[in-house]
XYZ file of N, CA and C in Angstrom:
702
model
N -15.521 -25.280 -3.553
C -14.727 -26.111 -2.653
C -15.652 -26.734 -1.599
N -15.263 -28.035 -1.575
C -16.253 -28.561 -0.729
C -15.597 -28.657 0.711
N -16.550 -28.675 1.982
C -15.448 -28.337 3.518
C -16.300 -29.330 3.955
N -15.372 -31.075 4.730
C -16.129 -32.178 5.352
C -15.425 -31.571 7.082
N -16.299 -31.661 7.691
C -15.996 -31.539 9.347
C -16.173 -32.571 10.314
N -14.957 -33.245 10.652
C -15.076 -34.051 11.388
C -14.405 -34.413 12.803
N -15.273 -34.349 13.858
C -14.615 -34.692 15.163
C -14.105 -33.606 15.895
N -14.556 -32.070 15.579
C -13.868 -31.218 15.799
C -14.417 -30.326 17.466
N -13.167 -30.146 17.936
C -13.932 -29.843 19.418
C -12.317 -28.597 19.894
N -13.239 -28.152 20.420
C -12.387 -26.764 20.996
C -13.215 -26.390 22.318
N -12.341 -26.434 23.424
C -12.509 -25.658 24.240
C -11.776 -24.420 24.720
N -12.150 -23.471 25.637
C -11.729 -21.927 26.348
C -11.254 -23.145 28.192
N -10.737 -23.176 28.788
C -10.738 -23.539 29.642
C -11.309 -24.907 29.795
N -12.300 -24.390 30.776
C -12.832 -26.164 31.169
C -14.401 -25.792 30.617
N -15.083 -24.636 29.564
C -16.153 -24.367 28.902
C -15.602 -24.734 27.597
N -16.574 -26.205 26.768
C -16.288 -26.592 25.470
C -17.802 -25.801 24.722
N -16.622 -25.244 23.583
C -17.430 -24.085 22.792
C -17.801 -24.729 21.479
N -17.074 -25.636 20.889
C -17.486 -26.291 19.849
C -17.426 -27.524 20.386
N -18.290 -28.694 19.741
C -18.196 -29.763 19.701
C -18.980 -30.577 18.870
N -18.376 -30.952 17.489
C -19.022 -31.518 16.034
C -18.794 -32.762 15.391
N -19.405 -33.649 15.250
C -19.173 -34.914 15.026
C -18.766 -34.971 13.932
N -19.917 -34.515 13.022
C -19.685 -34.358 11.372
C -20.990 -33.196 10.507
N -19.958 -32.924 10.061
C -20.872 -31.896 9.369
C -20.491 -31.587 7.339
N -20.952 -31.422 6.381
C -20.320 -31.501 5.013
C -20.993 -30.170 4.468
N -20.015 -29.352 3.880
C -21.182 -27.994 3.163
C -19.978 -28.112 1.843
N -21.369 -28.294 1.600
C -21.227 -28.071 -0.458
C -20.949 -26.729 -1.010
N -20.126 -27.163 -2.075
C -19.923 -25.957 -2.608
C -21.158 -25.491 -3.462
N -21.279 -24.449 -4.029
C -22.432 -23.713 -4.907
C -23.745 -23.089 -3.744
N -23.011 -23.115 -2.555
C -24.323 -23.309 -1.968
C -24.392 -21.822 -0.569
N -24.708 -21.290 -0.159
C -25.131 -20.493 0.994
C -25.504 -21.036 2.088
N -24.650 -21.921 3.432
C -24.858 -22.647 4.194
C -25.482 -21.812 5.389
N -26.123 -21.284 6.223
C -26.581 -20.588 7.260
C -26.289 -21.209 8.501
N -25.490 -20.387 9.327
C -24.905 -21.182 11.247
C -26.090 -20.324 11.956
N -26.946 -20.485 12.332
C -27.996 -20.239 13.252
C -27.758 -20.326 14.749
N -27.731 -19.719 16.037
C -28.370 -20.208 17.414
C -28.047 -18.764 17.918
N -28.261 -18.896 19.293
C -27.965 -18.433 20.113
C -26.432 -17.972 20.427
N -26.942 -16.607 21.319
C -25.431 -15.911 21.785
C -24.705 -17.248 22.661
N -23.431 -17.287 22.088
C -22.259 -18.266 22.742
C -23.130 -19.664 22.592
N -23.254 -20.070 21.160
C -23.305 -21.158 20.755
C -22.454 -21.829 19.881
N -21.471 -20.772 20.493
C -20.265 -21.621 18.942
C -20.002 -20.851 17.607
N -21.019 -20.425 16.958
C -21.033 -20.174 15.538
C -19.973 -19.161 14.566
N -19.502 -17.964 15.533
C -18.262 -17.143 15.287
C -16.789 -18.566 15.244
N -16.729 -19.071 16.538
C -15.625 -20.144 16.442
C -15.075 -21.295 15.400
N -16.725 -21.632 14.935
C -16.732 -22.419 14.361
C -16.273 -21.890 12.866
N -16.771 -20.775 12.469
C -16.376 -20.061 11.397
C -14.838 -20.011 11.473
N -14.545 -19.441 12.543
C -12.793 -19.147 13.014
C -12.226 -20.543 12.680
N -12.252 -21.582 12.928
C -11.714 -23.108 13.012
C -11.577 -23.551 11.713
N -12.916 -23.152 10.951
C -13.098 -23.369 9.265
C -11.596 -22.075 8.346
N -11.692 -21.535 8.839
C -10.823 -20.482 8.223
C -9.283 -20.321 8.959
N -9.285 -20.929 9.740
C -7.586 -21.445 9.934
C -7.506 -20.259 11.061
N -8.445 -19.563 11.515
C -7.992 -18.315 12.358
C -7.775 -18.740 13.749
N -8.457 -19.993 14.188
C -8.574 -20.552 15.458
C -8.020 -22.043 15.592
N -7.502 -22.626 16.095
C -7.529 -24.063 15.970
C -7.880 -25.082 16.693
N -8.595 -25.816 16.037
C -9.102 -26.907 17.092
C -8.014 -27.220 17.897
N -8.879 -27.927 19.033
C -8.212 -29.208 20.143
C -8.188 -30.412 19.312
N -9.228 -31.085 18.983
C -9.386 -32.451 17.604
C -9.952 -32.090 16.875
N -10.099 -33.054 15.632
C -10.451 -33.319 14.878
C -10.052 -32.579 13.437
N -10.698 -32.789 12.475
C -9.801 -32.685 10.681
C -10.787 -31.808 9.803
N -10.572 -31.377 9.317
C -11.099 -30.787 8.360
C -10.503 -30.427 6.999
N -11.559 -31.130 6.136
C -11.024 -31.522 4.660
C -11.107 -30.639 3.462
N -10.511 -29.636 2.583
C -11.246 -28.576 1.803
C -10.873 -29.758 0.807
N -11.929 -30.112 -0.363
C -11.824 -30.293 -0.979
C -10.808 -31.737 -0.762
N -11.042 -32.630 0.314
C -10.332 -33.622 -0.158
C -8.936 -33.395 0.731
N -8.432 -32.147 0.712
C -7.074 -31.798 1.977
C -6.920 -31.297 2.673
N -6.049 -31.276 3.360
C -5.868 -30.364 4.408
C -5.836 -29.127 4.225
N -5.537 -28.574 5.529
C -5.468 -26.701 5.302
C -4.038 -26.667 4.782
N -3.991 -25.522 3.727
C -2.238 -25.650 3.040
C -2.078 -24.200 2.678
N -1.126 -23.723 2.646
C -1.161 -22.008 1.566
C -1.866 -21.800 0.754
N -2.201 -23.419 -0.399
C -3.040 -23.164 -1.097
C -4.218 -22.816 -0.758
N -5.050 -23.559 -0.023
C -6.244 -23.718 0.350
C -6.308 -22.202 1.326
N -5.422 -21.361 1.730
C -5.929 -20.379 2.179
C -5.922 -19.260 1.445
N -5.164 -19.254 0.234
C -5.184 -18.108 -0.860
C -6.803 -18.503 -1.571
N -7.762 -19.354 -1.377
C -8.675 -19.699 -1.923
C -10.142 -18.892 -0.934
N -9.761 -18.948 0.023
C -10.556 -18.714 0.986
C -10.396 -16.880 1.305
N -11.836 -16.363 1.708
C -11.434 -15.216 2.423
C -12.723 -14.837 3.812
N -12.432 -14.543 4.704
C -13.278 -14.248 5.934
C -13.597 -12.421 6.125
N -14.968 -12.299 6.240
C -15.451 -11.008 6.518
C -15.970 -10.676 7.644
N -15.387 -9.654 8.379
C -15.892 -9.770 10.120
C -17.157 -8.996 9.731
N -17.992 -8.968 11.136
C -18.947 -8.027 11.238
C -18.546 -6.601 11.316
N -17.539 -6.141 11.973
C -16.606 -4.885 11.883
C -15.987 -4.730 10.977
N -15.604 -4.309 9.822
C -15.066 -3.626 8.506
C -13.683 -3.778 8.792
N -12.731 -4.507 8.304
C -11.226 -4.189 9.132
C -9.950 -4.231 7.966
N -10.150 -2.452 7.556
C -9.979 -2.127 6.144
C -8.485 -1.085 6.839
N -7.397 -1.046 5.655
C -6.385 -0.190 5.936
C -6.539 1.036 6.336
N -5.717 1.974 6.676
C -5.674 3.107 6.514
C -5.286 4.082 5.008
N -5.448 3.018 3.944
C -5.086 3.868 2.844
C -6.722 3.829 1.758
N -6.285 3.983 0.447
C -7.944 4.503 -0.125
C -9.036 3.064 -0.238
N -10.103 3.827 -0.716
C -10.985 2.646 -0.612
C -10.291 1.974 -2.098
N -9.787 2.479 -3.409
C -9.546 1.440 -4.202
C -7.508 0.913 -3.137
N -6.886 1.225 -2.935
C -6.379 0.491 -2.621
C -6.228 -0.983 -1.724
N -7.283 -0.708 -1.063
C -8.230 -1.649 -0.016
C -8.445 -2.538 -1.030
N -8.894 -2.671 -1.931
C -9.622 -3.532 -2.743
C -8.851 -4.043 -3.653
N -7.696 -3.283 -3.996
C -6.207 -3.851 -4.767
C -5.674 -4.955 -4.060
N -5.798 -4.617 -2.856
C -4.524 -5.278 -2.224
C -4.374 -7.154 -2.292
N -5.804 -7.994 -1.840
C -5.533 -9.435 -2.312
C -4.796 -9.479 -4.152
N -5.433 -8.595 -4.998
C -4.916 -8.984 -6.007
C -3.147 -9.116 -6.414
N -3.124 -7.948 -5.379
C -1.593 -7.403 -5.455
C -0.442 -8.473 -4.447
N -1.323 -8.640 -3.710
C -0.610 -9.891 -2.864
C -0.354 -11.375 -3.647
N -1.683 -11.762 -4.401
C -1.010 -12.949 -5.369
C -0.945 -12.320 -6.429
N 0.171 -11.009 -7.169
C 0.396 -10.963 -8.193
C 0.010 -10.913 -9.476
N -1.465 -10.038 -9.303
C -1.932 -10.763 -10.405
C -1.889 -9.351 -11.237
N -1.568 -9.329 -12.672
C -1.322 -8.378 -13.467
C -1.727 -6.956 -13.394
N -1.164 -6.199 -13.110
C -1.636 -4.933 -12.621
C -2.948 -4.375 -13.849
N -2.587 -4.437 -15.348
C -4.378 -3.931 -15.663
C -5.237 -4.892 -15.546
N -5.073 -6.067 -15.026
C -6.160 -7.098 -15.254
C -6.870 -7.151 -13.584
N -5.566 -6.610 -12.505
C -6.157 -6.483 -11.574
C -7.213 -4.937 -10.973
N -6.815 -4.211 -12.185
C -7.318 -2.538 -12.250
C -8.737 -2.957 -12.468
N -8.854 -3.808 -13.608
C -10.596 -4.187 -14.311
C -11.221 -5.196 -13.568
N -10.437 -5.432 -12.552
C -11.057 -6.515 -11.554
C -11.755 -5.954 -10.479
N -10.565 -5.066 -9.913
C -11.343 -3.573 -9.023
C -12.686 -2.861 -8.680
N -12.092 -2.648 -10.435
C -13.473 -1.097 -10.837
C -14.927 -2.004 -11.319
N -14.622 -3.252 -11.690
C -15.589 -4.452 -11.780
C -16.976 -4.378 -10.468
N -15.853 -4.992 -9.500
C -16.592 -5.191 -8.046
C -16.605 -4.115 -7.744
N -16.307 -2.541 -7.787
C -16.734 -1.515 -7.011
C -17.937 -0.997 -7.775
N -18.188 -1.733 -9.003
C -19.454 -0.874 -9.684
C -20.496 -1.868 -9.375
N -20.470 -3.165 -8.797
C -21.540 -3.509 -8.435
C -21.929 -3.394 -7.389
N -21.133 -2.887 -6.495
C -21.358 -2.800 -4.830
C -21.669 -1.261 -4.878
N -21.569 -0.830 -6.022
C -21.882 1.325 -6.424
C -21.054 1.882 -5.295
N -19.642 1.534 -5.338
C -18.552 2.739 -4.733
C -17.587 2.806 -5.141
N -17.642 2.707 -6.709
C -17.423 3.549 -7.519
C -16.198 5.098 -7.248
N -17.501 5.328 -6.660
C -17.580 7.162 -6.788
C -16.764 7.272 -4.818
N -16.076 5.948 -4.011
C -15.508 6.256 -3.315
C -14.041 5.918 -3.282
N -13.454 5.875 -4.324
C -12.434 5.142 -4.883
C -11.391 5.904 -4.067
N -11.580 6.991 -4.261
C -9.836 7.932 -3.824
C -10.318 8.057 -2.392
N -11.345 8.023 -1.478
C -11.359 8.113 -0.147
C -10.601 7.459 0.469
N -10.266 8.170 1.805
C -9.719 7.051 2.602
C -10.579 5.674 3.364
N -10.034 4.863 3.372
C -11.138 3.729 3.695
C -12.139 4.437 5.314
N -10.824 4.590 6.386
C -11.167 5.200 7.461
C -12.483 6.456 7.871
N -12.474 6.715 6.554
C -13.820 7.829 6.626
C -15.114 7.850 6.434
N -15.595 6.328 6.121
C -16.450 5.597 5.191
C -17.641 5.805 6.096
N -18.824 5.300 5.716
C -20.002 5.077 6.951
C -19.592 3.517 7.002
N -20.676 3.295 8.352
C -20.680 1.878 8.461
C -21.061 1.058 7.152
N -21.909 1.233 6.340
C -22.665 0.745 5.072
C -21.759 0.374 3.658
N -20.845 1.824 3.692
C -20.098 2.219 3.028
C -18.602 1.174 3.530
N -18.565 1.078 4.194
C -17.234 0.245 4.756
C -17.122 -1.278 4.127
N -18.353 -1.862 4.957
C -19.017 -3.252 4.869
C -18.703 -3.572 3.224
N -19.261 -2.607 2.648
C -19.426 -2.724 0.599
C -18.007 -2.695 0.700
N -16.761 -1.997 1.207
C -16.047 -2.239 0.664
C -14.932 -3.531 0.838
N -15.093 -4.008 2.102
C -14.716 -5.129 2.738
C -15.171 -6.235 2.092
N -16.200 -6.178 1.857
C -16.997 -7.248 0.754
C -15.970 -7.072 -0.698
N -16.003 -6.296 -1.378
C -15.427 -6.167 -2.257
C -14.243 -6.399 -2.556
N -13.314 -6.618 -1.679
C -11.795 -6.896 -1.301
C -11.967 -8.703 -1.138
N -12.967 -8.550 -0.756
C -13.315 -10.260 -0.059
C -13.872 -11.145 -1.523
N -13.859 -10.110 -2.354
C -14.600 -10.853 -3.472
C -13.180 -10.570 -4.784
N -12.892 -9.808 -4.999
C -12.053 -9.059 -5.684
C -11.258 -10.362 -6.612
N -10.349 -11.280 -5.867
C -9.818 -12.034 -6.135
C -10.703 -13.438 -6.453
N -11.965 -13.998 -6.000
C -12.825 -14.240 -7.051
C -11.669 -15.893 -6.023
N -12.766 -15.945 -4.981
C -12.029 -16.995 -3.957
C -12.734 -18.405 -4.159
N -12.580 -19.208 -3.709
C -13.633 -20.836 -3.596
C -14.409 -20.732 -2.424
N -13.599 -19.844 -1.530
C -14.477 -19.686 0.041
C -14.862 -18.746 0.544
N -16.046 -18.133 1.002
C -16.389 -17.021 1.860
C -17.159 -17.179 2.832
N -16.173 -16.437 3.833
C -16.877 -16.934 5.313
C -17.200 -15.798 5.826
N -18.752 -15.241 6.402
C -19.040 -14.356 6.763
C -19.802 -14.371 7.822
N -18.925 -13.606 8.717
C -19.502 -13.555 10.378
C -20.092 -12.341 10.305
N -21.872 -12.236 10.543
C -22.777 -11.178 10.640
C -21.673 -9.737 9.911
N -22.381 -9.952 8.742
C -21.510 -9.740 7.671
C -22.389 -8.060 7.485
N -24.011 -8.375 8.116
C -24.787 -7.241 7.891
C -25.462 -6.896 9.209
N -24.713 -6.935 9.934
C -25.172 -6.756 11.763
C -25.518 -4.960 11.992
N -24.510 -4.669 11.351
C -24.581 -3.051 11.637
C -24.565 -2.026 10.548
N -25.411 -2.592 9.712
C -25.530 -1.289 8.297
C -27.414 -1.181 7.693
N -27.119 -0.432 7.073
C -28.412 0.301 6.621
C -29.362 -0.728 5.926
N -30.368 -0.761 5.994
C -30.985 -1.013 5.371
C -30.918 -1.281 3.643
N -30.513 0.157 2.833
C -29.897 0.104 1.917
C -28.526 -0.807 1.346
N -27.922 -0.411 2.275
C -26.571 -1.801 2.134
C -27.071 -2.884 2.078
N -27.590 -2.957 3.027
C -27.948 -4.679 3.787
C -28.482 -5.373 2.198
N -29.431 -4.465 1.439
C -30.101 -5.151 0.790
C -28.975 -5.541 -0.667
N -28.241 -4.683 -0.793
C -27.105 -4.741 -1.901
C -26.449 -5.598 -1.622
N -25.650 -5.914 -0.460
C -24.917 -6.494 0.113
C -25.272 -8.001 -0.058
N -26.746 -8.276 0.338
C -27.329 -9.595 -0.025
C -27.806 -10.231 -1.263
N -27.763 -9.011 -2.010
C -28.104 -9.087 -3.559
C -26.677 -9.381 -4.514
N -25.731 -8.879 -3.763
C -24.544 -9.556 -4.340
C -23.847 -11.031 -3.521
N -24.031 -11.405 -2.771
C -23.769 -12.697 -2.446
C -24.074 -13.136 -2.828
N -25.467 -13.744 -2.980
C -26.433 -13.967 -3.652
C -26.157 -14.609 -5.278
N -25.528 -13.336 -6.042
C -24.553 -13.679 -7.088
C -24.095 -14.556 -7.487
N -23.167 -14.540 -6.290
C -22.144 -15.151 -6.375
C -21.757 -16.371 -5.264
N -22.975 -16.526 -5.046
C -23.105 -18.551 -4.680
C -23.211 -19.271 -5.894
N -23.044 -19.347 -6.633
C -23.107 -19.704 -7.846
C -21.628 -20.310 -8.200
N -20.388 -19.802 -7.545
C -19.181 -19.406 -7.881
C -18.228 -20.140 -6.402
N -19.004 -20.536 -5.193
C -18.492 -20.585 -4.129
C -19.235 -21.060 -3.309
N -18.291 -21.464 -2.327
C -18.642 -22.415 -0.885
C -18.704 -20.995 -0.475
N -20.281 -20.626 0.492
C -20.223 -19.231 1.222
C -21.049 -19.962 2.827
N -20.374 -19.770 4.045
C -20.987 -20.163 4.859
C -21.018 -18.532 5.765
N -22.354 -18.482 5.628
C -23.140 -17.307 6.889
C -23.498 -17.441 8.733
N -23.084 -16.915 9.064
C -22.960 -16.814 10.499
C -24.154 -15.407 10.847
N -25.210 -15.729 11.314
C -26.269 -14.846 11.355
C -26.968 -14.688 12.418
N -27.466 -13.731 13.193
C -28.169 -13.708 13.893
C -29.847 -13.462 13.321
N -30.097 -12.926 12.232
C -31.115 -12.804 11.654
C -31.601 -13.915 10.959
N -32.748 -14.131 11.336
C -33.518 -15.757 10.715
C -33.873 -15.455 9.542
N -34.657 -14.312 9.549
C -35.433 -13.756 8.330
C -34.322 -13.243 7.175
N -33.131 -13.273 7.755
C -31.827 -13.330 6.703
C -31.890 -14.483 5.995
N -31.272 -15.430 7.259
C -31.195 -16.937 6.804
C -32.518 -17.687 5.765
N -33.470 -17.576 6.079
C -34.469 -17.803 5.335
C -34.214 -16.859 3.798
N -34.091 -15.774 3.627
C -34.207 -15.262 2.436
C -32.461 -15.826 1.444
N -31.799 -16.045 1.942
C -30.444 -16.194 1.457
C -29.641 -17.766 1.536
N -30.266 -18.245 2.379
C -29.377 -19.852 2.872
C -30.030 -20.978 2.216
N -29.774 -22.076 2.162
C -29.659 -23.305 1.166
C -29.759 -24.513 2.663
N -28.746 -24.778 3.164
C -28.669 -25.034 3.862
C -28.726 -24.371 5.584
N -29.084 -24.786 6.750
C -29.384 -24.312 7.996
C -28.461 -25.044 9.146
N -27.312 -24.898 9.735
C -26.960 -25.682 10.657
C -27.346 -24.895 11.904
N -28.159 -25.336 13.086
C -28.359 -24.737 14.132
C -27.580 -25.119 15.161
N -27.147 -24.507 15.832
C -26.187 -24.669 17.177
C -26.800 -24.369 18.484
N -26.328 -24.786 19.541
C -26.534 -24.776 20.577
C -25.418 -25.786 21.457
N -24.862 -24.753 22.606
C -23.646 -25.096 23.250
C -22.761 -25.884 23.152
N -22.284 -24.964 21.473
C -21.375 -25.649 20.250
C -21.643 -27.289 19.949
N -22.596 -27.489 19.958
C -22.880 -28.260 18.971
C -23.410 -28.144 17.824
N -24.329 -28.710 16.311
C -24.870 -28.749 15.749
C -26.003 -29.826 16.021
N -27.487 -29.453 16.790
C -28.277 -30.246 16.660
C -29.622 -30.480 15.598
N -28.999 -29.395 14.792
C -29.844 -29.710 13.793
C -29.777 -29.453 12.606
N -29.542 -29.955 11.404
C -28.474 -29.329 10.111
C -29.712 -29.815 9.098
N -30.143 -29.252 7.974
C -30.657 -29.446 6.993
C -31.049 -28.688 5.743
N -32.189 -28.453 4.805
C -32.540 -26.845 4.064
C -32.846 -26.241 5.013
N -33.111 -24.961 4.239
C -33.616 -23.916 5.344
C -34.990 -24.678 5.572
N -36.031 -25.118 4.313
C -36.966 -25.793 4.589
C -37.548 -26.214 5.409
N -36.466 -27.676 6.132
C -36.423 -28.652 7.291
C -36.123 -27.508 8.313
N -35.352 -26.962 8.635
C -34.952 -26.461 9.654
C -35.830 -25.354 10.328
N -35.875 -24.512 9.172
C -36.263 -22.803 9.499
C -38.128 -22.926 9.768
N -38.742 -24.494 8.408
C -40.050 -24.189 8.737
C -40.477 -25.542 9.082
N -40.118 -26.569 9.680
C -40.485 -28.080 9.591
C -39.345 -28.756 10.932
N -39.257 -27.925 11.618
C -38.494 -28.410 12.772
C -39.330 -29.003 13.825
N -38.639 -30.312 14.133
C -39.713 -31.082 15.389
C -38.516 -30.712 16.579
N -37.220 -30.168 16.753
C -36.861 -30.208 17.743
C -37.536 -28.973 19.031
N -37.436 -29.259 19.674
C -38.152 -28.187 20.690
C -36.975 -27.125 20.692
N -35.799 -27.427 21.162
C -35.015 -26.383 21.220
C -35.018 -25.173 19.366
N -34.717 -25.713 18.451
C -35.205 -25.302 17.384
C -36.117 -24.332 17.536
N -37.335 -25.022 17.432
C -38.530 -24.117 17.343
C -38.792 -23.000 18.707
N -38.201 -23.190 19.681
C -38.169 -22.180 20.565
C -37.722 -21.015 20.224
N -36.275 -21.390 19.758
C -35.352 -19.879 19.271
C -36.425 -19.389 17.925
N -36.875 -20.007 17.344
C -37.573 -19.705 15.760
C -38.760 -19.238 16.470
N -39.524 -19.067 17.558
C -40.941 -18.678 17.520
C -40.223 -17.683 18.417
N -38.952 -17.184 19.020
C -38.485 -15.604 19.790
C -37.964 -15.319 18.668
N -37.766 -15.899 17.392
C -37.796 -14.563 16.431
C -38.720 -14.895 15.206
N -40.052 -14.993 15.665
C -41.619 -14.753 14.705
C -41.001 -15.622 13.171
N -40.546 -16.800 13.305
C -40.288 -17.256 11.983
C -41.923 -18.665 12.098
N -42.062 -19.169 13.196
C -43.053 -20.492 13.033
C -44.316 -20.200 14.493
């Protein structure tokens, strides 16, 4: 699914947190939101996913507006795990079970994504008991389960292991292949190993959008390369 952004501006009071002229992310692709704390980039994710709503401007999935459809297509992953109180496979049932989709076809859909994320073997737990690492895999997995056009992930690997982190990125990864996935990151050396595209922000704007290439290693903006040399990328 392709997402065109245009004209879109949100403010908190009399502090404007977004403000975007135009922006286009392709589908097949791993888009990376880059900047600084309170540059927008959580909001902007929120605005894309119907959780927040602009003050102006439109935004097009694929040509339309936001509709039921277009949100059964889409799914958003916080940085915090924000999983039921019932088991880890029911957690992971549940989008399927919400659009109906055949109970053994949604069983082999399940045990599918829990054997590549290897939790498996946490099926009958309660979600609530999980580690942080262990959570994340399964939130992911719920987020994938139903096999969406959109995934939007706000520091998706902010607070897990090493071990996760690397699974976790090894299955996205996957499955850009399959989907519009836009990343919200504080880690460059993320963005660089995983993103396609780079939009950088700064006091909700986008001043600088391109590959990671242009952006991450070929940036003439000063603001750019400032944040990129406080975290050892240029």
């Amino acid at each position: 699914m392709k997402i065109n952004i245009a004209d879109i501006s949100k403010n908190y009071g009399e502090r404007k947190v977004v403000s975007i002229d135009k922006v286009d992310f392709k589908p097949k692709q791993i888009h990376g939101i880059i900047g600084g704390n309170g540059a927008g980039k959580s909001t902007l994710l929120k605005i894309i996913g119907n959780l927040v709503s602009p003050d102006t401007g439109q935004i097009a999935y694929d040509n339309s507006s936001f509709s039921e459809a277009v949100n059964l297509e889409m799914t958003y992953l916080w940085q915090s795990p924000r999983l039921f109180r019932t088991t880890v496979f029911e957690n992971i049932m549940y989008p399927l079970k919400f659009r109906k989709v055949d109970y053994k076809l949604a069983v082999e859909q399940v045990n599918g994504i829990m054997k590549e994320l290897k939790i498996s073997h946490l099926a009958d737990k309660k979600a609530t008991t999980l580690s942080g690492g262990e959570a994340q895999r399964v939130a992911l997995a719920r987020a994938l389960v139903f096999k969406p056009k959109v995934l939007l992930l706000d520091e998706p690997t902010a607070s897990i292991d090493p071990n996760s982190l690397e699974l976790v990125e090894k299955v996205i990864l996957k499955y850009k292949r399959e989907l519009t996935i836009l990343l919200v990151t504080h880690n460059v050396s993320q963005a660089d190993r995983m993103c396609d595209t780079i939009s950088f922000m700064e006091e909700g704007r986008i001043i600088e959008f391109g590959s990671k290439e242009e952006v991450l290693k070929n940036s003439s903006n000063p603001l750019v390369r400032r944040f990129l040399k406080q975290e050892y990328i240029i």
